[in-house]
Short mmCIF file of C-alpha atoms and ligand atoms in Angstrom, two decimals:
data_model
loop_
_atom_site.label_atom_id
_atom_site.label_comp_id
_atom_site.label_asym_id
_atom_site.label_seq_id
_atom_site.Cartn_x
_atom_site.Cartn_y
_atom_site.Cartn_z
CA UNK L 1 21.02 -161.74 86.61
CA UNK L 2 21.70 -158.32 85.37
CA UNK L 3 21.63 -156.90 81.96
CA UNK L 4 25.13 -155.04 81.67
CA UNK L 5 24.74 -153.20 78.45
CA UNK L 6 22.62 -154.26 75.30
CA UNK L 7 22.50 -158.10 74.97
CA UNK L 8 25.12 -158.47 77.37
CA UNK L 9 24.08 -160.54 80.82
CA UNK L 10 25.79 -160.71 83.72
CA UNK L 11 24.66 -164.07 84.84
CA UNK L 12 25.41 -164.28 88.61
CA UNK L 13 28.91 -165.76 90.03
CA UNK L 14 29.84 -169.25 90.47
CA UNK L 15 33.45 -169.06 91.23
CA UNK L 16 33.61 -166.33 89.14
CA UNK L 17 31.62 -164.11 87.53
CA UNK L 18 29.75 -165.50 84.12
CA UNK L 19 28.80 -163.34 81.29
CA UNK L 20 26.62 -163.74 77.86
CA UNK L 21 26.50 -162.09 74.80
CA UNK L 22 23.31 -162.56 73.04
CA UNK L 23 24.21 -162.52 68.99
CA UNK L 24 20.47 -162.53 67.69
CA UNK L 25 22.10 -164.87 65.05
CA UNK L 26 22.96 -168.28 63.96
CA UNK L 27 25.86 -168.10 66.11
CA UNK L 28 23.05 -168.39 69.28
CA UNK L 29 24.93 -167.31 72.41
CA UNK L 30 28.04 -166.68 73.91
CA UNK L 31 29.75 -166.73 77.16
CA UNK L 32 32.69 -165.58 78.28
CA UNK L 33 34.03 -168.25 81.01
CA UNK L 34 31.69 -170.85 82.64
CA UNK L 35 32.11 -170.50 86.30
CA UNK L 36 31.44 -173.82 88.46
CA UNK L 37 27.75 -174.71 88.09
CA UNK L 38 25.99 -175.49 85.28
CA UNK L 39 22.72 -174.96 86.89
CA UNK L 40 23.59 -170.91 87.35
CA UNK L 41 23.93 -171.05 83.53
CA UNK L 42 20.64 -172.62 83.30
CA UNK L 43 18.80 -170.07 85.25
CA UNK L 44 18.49 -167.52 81.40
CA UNK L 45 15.61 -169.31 81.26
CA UNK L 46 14.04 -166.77 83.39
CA UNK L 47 14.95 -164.17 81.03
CA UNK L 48 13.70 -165.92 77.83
CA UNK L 49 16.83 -167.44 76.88
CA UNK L 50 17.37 -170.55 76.32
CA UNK L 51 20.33 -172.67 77.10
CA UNK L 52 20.65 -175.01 74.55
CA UNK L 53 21.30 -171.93 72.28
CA UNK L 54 24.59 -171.64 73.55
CA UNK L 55 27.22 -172.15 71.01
CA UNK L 56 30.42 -170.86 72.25
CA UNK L 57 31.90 -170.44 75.31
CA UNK L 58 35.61 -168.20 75.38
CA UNK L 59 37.36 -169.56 78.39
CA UNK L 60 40.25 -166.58 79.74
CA UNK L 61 42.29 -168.86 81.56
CA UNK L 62 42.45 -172.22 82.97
CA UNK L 63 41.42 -171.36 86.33
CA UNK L 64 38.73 -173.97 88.05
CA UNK L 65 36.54 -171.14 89.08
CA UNK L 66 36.23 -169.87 85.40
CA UNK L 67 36.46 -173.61 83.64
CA UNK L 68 34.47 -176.02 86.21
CA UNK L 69 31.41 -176.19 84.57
CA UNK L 70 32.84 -176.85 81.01
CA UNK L 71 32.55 -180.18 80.71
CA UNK L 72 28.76 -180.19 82.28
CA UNK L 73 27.43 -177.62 80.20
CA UNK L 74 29.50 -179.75 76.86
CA UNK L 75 27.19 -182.97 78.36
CA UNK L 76 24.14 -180.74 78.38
CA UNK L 77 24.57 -179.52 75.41
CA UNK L 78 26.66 -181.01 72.89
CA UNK L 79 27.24 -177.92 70.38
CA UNK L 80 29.06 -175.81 72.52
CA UNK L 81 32.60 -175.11 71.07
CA UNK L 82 35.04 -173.72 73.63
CA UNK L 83 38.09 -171.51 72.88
CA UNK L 84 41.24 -170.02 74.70
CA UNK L 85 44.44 -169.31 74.34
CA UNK L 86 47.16 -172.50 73.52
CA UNK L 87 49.39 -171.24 76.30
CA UNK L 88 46.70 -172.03 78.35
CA UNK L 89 45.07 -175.03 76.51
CA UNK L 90 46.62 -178.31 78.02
CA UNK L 91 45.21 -177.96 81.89
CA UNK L 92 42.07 -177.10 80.08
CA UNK L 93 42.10 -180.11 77.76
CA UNK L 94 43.91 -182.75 80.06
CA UNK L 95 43.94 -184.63 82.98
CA UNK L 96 46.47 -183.89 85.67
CA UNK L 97 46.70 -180.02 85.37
CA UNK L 98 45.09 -180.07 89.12
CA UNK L 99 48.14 -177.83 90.68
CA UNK L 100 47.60 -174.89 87.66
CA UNK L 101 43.73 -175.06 87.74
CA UNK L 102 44.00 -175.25 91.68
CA UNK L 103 41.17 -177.85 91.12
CA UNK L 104 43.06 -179.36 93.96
CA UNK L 105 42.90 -176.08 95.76
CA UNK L 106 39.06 -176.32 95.70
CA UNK L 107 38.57 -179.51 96.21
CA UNK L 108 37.26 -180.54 92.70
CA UNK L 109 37.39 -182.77 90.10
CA UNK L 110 37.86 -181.42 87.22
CA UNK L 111 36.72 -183.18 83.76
CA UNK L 112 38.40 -181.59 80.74
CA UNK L 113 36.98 -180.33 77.50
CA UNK L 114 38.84 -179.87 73.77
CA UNK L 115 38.68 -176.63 72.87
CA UNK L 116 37.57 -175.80 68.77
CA UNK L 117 40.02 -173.07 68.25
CA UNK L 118 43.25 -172.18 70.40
CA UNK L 119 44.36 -168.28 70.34
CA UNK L 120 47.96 -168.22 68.98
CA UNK L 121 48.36 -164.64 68.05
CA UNK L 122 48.86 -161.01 70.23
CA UNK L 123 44.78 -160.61 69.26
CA UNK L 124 42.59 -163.04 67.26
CA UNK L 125 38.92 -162.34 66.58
CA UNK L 126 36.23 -164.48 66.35
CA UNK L 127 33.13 -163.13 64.58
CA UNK L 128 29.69 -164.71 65.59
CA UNK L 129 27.02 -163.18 64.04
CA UNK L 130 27.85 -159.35 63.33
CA UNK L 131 30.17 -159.14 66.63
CA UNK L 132 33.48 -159.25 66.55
CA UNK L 133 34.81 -160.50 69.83
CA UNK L 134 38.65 -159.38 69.94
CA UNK L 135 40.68 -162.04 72.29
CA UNK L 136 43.68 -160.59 73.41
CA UNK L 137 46.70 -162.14 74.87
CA UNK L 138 47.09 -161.01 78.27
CA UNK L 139 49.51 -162.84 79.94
CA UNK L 140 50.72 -162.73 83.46
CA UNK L 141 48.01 -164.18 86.15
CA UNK L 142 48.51 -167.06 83.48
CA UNK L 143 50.53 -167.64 80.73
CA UNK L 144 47.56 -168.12 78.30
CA UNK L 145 45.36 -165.37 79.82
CA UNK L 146 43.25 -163.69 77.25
CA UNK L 147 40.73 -160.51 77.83
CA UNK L 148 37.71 -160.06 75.41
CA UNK L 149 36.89 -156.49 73.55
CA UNK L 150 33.56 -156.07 72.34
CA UNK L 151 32.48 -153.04 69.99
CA UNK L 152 28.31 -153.17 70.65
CA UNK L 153 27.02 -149.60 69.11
CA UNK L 154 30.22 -147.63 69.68
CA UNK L 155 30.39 -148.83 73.21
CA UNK L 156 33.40 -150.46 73.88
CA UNK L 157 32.83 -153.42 76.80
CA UNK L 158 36.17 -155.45 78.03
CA UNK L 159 35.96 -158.99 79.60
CA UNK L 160 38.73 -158.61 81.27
CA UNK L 161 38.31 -161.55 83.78
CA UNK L 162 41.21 -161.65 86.74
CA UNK L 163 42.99 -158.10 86.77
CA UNK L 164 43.35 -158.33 89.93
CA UNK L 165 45.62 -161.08 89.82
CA UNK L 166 46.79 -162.98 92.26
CA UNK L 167 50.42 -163.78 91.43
CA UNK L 168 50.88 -167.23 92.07
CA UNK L 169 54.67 -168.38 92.35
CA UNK L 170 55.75 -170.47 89.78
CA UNK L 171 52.58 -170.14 87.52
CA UNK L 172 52.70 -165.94 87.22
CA UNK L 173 54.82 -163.84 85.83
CA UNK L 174 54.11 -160.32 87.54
CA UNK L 175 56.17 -158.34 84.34
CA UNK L 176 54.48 -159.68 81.79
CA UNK L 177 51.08 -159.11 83.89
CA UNK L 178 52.28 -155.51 84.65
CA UNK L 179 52.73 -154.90 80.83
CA UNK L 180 49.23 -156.61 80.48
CA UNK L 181 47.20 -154.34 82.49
CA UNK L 182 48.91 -151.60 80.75
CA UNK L 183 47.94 -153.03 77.78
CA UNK L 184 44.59 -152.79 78.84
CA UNK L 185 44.36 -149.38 79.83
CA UNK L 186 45.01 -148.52 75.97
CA UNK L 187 41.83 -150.24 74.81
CA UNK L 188 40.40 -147.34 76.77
CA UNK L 189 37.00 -149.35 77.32
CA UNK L 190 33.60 -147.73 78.62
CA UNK L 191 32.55 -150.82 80.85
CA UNK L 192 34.37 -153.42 81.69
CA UNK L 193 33.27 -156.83 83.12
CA UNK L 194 35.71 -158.38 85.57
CA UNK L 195 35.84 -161.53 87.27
CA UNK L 196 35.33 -161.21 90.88
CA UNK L 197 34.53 -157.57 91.52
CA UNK L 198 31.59 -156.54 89.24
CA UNK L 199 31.17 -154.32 86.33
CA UNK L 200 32.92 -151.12 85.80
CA UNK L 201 31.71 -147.67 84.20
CA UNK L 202 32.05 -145.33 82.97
CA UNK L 203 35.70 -145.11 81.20
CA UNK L 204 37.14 -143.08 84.25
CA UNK L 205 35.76 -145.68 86.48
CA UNK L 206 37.34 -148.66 84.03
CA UNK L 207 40.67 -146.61 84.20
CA UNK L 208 41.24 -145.74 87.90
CA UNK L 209 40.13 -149.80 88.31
CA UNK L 210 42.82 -151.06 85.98
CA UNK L 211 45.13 -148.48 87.54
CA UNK L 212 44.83 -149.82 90.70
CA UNK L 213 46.65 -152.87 90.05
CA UNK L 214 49.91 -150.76 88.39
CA UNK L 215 52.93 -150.44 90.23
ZN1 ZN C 1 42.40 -166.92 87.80
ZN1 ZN C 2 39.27 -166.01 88.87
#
């Protein structure tokens, strides 16, 4: 467990990589996806934090390795609200989504959860305490993939949670994940927090990453 930038936790990876946003408000604590185990989520205790303040959870995509542990952490604590985007929302809130979660894939079962909010527009915000967390559409790796912008302090820190793809035939759409990234790039973020590979900084670091993955 790392602290990324101020009241912003890297929490470890459980299929992916789980982050939290601390609000210091009524709005408790936020994390961006939920990776597979609830008991990685648990472990802020260590840190002083304490899960049952959790109150939101903003899912990217409908991936198993960033959406296993919904339903657990929903049974542990019932006033988590989850949100994502609606082009993403029915494999998250259904049964029989197994081939686009690749639940299958991993050998899970996965329980669903019903999300509070689903994302409609190019960017919708949702403000918990004085944060604005700015969920962007990103689509390509899914159709319904969003990325998070946070402004903490004049620091802007992106959530940007699969960049690296894969393309996965019939699911993808590699244009639309092309024009994503570049999308991306314009935010022109000082840290960003990706899925699988880590955390990112400074902006020139964040750039030549997203870069990477442009044809
Ligand atoms: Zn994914
Ligand atoms: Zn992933």
């Amino acid at each position: 467990m790392q602290e990324v930038y101020k009241n912003i936790y890297h929490l470890g990876d459980s299929g992916c990589s789980v982050y939290l946003i601390n609000t210091h408000s009524q709005d408790g604590l936020v994390l961006i996806d939920c990776g597979m185990q609830l008991n990685m989520i648990k472990k802020i205790s260590k840190i002083g934090l304490n899960p049952m303040h959790i109150k939101h959870c903003i899912i990217t995509h409908f991936h198993i390795d960033h959406i296993g542990a919904c339903a657990d952490l929903k049974d542990y604590n019932k006033q988590v609200k989850f949100y994502a985007h609606q082009l993403d929302a029915t494999p998250i809130e259904e049964r029989g989504y197994d081939r686009e979660t690749v639940a299958s894939w991993y050998g899970v079962n996965y329980k669903p959860v019903k999300l509070a909010k689903k994302f409609v527009g190019e960017i919708e915000i949702l403000k918990f305490g004085n944060l604005e967390f700015n969920c962007i559409h990103t689509p390509g790796h899914t159709p319904g993939s969003i990325s998070v912008l946070l402004e903490i302090e004049g620091k802007k820190v992106l959530f940007g949670q699969d960049l690296h793809g894969p393309i996965i035939p019939g699911i993808s759409n590699f244009n639309d994940y092309q024009n994503s990234l570049r999308k991306l790039l314009e935010l022109n973020a000082d840290i960003l927090c990706e899925g699988h590979f880590g955390i990112f900084q400074p902006a020139s670091e964040v750039q030549r990453y997203i870069n990477s993955y442009i044809e």
